[in-house]
mmCIF file of C-alpha atoms in Angstrom:
data_model
loop_
_atom_site.group_PDB
_atom_site.id
_atom_site.type_symbol
_atom_site.label_atom_id
_atom_site.label_comp_id
_atom_site.label_asym_id
_atom_site.label_seq_id
_atom_site.Cartn_x
_atom_site.Cartn_y
_atom_site.Cartn_z
ATOM 1 C CA MET T 1 70.546 32.271 -49.544
ATOM 2 C CA GLN T 2 72.940 31.817 -46.675
ATOM 3 C CA LEU T 3 72.639 28.841 -44.403
ATOM 4 C CA ALA T 4 72.782 29.517 -40.709
ATOM 5 C CA PRO T 5 75.774 28.053 -38.850
ATOM 6 C CA CYS T 6 75.654 24.703 -37.064
ATOM 7 C CA GLY T 7 72.794 23.338 -39.152
ATOM 8 C CA ARG T 8 70.354 25.924 -37.819
ATOM 9 C CA SER T 9 67.699 27.198 -40.159
ATOM 10 C CA PRO T 10 67.648 30.788 -41.419
ATOM 11 C CA TRP T 11 63.828 30.548 -41.253
ATOM 12 C CA PRO T 12 62.012 29.934 -37.965
ATOM 13 C CA GLY T 13 60.388 26.519 -37.790
ATOM 14 C CA THR T 14 62.131 24.958 -40.787
ATOM 15 C CA GLY T 15 65.211 23.246 -39.416
ATOM 16 C CA PRO T 16 65.280 19.472 -39.770
ATOM 17 C CA ASN T 17 64.740 19.086 -36.026
ATOM 18 C CA SER T 18 62.196 21.896 -35.676
ATOM 19 C CA THR T 19 58.945 21.266 -33.879
ATOM 20 C CA THR T 20 57.519 24.720 -34.530
ATOM 21 C CA ALA T 21 56.765 24.435 -38.254
ATOM 22 C CA PRO T 22 53.222 25.374 -39.273
ATOM 23 C CA ARG T 23 50.810 22.446 -39.229
ATOM 24 C CA ALA T 24 47.418 22.045 -40.738
ATOM 25 C CA LEU T 25 45.362 19.032 -39.779
ATOM 26 C CA ALA T 26 44.840 17.791 -43.318
ATOM 27 C CA CYS T 27 48.233 18.339 -44.952
ATOM 28 C CA SER T 28 50.774 17.621 -42.259
ATOM 29 C CA SER T 29 53.071 14.672 -42.416
ATOM 30 C CA PRO T 30 53.259 12.689 -39.222
ATOM 31 C CA ASN T 31 57.023 13.277 -39.054
ATOM 32 C CA THR T 32 60.148 13.870 -41.094
ATOM 33 C CA SER T 33 62.947 11.344 -41.090
ATOM 34 C CA PHE T 34 64.294 13.486 -38.230
ATOM 35 C CA GLY T 35 61.143 12.786 -36.195
ATOM 36 C CA THR T 36 59.580 16.267 -36.454
ATOM 37 C CA PRO T 37 56.267 17.359 -37.984
ATOM 38 C CA GLN T 38 56.529 19.404 -41.202
ATOM 39 C CA PRO T 39 54.205 20.152 -44.137
ATOM 40 C CA GLN T 40 53.542 17.036 -46.219
ATOM 41 C CA GLY T 41 55.002 18.527 -49.409
ATOM 42 C CA LEU T 42 58.255 19.517 -47.704
ATOM 43 C CA VAL T 43 58.644 15.982 -46.364
ATOM 44 C CA ALA T 44 57.944 14.530 -49.833
ATOM 45 C CA ASP T 45 60.522 16.851 -51.432
ATOM 46 C CA HIS T 46 63.057 15.935 -48.747
ATOM 47 C CA ASN T 47 62.462 12.208 -49.176
ATOM 48 C CA ARG T 48 62.879 12.419 -52.974
ATOM 49 C CA LEU T 49 66.113 14.401 -52.650
ATOM 50 C CA THR T 50 67.421 11.981 -50.003
ATOM 51 C CA LYS T 51 66.931 9.090 -52.451
ATOM 52 C CA VAL T 52 68.768 10.988 -55.181
ATOM 53 C CA ILE T 53 71.704 11.842 -52.925
ATOM 54 C CA HIS T 54 71.872 8.410 -51.284
ATOM 55 C CA GLY T 55 71.325 6.630 -54.617
ATOM 56 C CA ASP T 56 74.857 7.313 -55.802
ATOM 57 C CA GLY T 57 76.232 5.209 -52.920
ATOM 58 C CA LYS T 58 78.760 7.880 -51.918
ATOM 59 C CA GLN T 59 76.812 9.043 -48.843
ATOM 60 C CA THR T 60 75.450 7.221 -45.831
ATOM 61 C CA GLU T 61 71.687 7.401 -45.494
ATOM 62 C CA GLU T 62 71.978 9.772 -42.526
ATOM 63 C CA ALA T 63 74.360 12.077 -44.431
ATOM 64 C CA ALA T 64 72.004 11.985 -47.434
ATOM 65 C CA LYS T 65 69.058 13.019 -45.218
ATOM 66 C CA THR T 66 71.015 15.947 -43.843
ATOM 67 C CA LEU T 67 72.333 17.028 -47.245
ATOM 68 C CA ALA T 68 68.836 16.841 -48.761
ATOM 69 C CA TRP T 69 67.210 19.016 -46.100
ATOM 70 C CA TRP T 70 68.352 22.444 -47.277
ATOM 71 C CA PRO T 71 67.560 21.961 -50.974
ATOM 72 C CA ALA T 72 64.079 20.729 -49.988
ATOM 73 C CA VAL T 73 63.519 23.783 -47.797
ATOM 74 C CA SER T 74 64.889 26.171 -50.416
ATOM 75 C CA LEU T 75 62.262 25.049 -52.936
ATOM 76 C CA THR T 76 59.391 26.784 -51.150
ATOM 77 C CA VAL T 77 60.478 28.531 -47.934
ATOM 78 C CA GLY T 78 61.611 32.119 -47.641
ATOM 79 C CA SER T 79 61.613 35.160 -49.872
ATOM 80 C CA GLU T 80 64.400 33.704 -52.028
ATOM 81 C CA SER T 81 62.824 30.282 -52.545
ATOM 82 C CA LEU T 82 63.405 28.539 -55.856
ATOM 83 C CA VAL T 83 59.659 28.384 -56.475
ATOM 84 C CA PRO T 84 58.130 31.878 -56.128
ATOM 85 C CA MET T 85 55.267 30.822 -53.861
ATOM 86 C CA SER T 86 53.585 34.235 -53.814
ATOM 87 C CA ALA T 87 53.511 34.321 -57.622
ATOM 88 C CA LEU T 88 52.263 30.721 -57.697
ATOM 89 C CA ARG T 89 49.467 31.649 -55.267
ATOM 90 C CA THR T 90 48.416 34.598 -57.441
ATOM 91 C CA THR T 91 48.491 32.414 -60.559
ATOM 92 C CA LEU T 92 46.344 29.783 -58.838
ATOM 93 C CA ILE T 93 43.778 32.400 -57.785
ATOM 94 C CA GLU T 94 43.650 33.861 -61.298
ATOM 95 C CA ALA T 95 43.295 30.389 -62.855
ATOM 96 C CA VAL T 96 40.236 29.656 -60.712
ATOM 97 C CA LEU T 97 38.740 33.094 -61.403
ATOM 98 C CA SER T 98 39.394 32.736 -65.133
ATOM 99 C CA HIS T 99 37.544 29.408 -65.132
ATOM 100 C CA LEU T 100 34.596 30.972 -63.318
ATOM 101 C CA ALA T 101 34.613 34.042 -65.609
ATOM 102 C CA THR T 102 34.445 31.823 -68.687
ATOM 103 C CA GLY T 103 31.361 30.103 -67.297
ATOM 104 C CA VAL T 104 29.721 33.400 -66.358
ATOM 105 C CA GLN T 105 30.384 34.799 -69.869
ATOM 106 C CA LYS T 106 28.639 31.757 -71.313
ATOM 107 C CA GLY T 107 25.598 32.487 -69.134
ATOM 108 C CA ARG T 108 26.140 29.568 -66.772
ATOM 109 C CA THR T 109 25.321 29.822 -63.076
ATOM 110 C CA GLY T 110 25.692 27.764 -59.928
ATOM 111 C CA ILE T 111 27.196 24.329 -60.270
ATOM 112 C CA TRP T 112 26.861 24.624 -64.061
ATOM 113 C CA LEU T 113 30.003 26.754 -63.974
ATOM 114 C CA GLY T 114 31.748 23.373 -64.145
ATOM 115 C CA THR T 115 34.804 21.872 -62.513
ATOM 116 C CA LEU T 116 38.330 23.227 -62.501
ATOM 117 C CA ARG T 117 40.922 21.922 -64.949
ATOM 118 C CA ARG T 118 42.962 18.968 -63.745
ATOM 119 C CA ASP T 119 46.229 20.997 -63.916
ATOM 120 C CA VAL T 120 44.735 23.697 -61.658
ATOM 121 C CA VAL T 121 43.789 21.017 -59.127
ATOM 122 C CA GLU T 122 47.303 19.572 -59.379
ATOM 123 C CA ILE T 123 48.832 22.989 -58.610
ATOM 124 C CA PHE T 124 46.368 23.434 -55.741
ATOM 125 C CA ASP T 125 47.450 20.077 -54.282
ATOM 126 C CA TRP T 126 51.130 20.976 -54.619
ATOM 127 C CA TYR T 127 50.632 24.395 -53.049
ATOM 128 C CA VAL T 128 48.598 23.304 -50.016
ATOM 129 C CA GLN T 129 50.957 20.409 -49.287
ATOM 130 C CA ARG T 130 53.795 22.921 -48.937
ATOM 131 C CA LYS T 131 51.864 25.858 -47.484
ATOM 132 C CA PRO T 132 49.009 24.262 -45.503
ATOM 133 C CA ASP T 133 48.835 27.263 -43.186
ATOM 134 C CA HIS T 134 48.043 29.505 -46.188
ATOM 135 C CA THR T 135 45.066 27.468 -47.434
ATOM 136 C CA ALA T 136 42.343 29.436 -45.625
ATOM 137 C CA GLY T 137 43.680 32.743 -46.957
ATOM 138 C CA LEU T 138 43.931 31.340 -50.483
ATOM 139 C CA LEU T 139 40.363 30.024 -50.467
ATOM 140 C CA SER T 140 39.009 33.198 -48.852
ATOM 141 C CA GLU T 141 40.620 35.367 -51.509
ATOM 142 C CA ILE T 142 39.241 33.170 -54.299
ATOM 143 C CA CYS T 143 35.731 33.360 -52.813
ATOM 144 C CA LEU T 144 35.903 37.112 -52.211
ATOM 145 C CA ASP T 145 37.255 37.893 -55.695
ATOM 146 C CA ALA T 146 34.695 35.609 -57.340
ATOM 147 C CA HIS T 147 31.928 37.412 -55.479
ATOM 148 C CA THR T 148 33.165 40.974 -56.065
ATOM 149 C CA ARG T 149 34.489 40.581 -59.622
ATOM 150 C CA LEU T 150 32.105 37.998 -61.065
ATOM 151 C CA ASN T 151 29.069 38.051 -58.765
ATOM 152 C CA VAL T 152 29.470 34.322 -58.060
ATOM 153 C CA ASP T 153 28.355 33.527 -54.534
ATOM 154 C CA PRO T 154 30.945 31.977 -52.183
ATOM 155 C CA GLU T 155 28.845 28.858 -51.556
ATOM 156 C CA THR T 156 28.911 28.054 -55.288
ATOM 157 C CA VAL T 157 32.666 28.614 -55.382
ATOM 158 C CA GLY T 158 33.096 26.274 -52.403
ATOM 159 C CA LYS T 159 30.998 23.585 -54.100
ATOM 160 C CA ILE T 160 32.975 23.881 -57.358
ATOM 161 C CA ILE T 161 36.305 23.649 -55.541
ATOM 162 C CA ARG T 162 35.137 20.668 -53.473
ATOM 163 C CA ARG T 163 33.769 18.820 -56.529
ATOM 164 C CA SER T 164 36.899 19.579 -58.561
ATOM 165 C CA LEU T 165 39.183 18.302 -55.813
ATOM 166 C CA HIS T 166 37.108 15.161 -55.343
ATOM 167 C CA LEU T 167 37.399 14.448 -59.072
ATOM 168 C CA ASP T 168 41.095 15.167 -59.658
ATOM 169 C CA SER T 169 43.022 15.696 -56.424
ATOM 170 C CA LYS T 170 45.484 13.112 -55.166
ATOM 171 C CA LEU T 171 44.998 14.228 -51.550
ATOM 172 C CA GLY T 172 42.277 11.658 -50.857
ATOM 173 C CA GLU T 173 38.600 12.163 -50.061
ATOM 174 C CA LYS T 174 38.927 12.402 -46.265
ATOM 175 C CA THR T 175 41.865 14.820 -46.501
ATOM 176 C CA ILE T 176 40.012 17.019 -49.000
ATOM 177 C CA ASP T 177 36.907 17.172 -46.825
ATOM 178 C CA ALA T 178 38.907 17.880 -43.666
ATOM 179 C CA LEU T 179 40.943 20.551 -45.439
ATOM 180 C CA LEU T 180 37.939 22.316 -46.953
ATOM 181 C CA ASP T 181 35.825 22.026 -43.781
ATOM 182 C CA MET T 182 38.665 23.703 -41.940
ATOM 183 C CA ALA T 183 39.806 26.254 -44.545
ATOM 184 C CA LEU T 184 36.775 27.437 -46.535
ATOM 185 C CA PRO T 185 35.234 30.647 -45.226
ATOM 186 C CA PRO T 186 31.804 30.157 -43.567
ATOM 187 C CA SER T 187 30.048 31.832 -46.519
ATOM 188 C CA ALA T 188 31.488 29.177 -48.870
ATOM 189 C CA LYS T 189 30.282 26.191 -46.889
ATOM 190 C CA PRO T 190 26.974 24.492 -47.791
ATOM 191 C CA SER T 191 24.017 26.176 -46.106
ATOM 192 C CA GLU T 192 21.991 24.164 -43.655
ATOM 193 C CA SER T 193 18.607 23.384 -45.216
#
């Protein structure tokens, strides 16, 4: 990965002073230490790296913030990111489908398919905090694949995901509800009775 000259980002919307980064209502941080909105996970990664760099006492806090920006971005942004986000997304989808398939094989239906494993919820949290603008596509693909491959209706999938997140997610109840209300496809939302 090559850094752009003069502190400019090689990826649109990811520079420390960018105001064009993707935002999703539920998983956006109010602002970075540079005063710009960015995905919550990116801000958390940046803040942790800033503490590490500033902790040695060799850098001023401002220099530490600047030095920490590019490693934080390189974790999840771009085709050469340190964490292969596309592969992580596929793995997350397959983990949810595998859970549902196990329940279907055991003859379970509806909410009796059970909740997702805590580690799957943890990966979901991590992913949506760094890619909030990809959440709707992720959930839509899970619902579609569950319906076409396993004959599990999208509303059931939505209920299982919501219940699993409420049990094990660290995002908080209001954030989970806002995120799922915004990102679940209409077919996966509870029907009006």
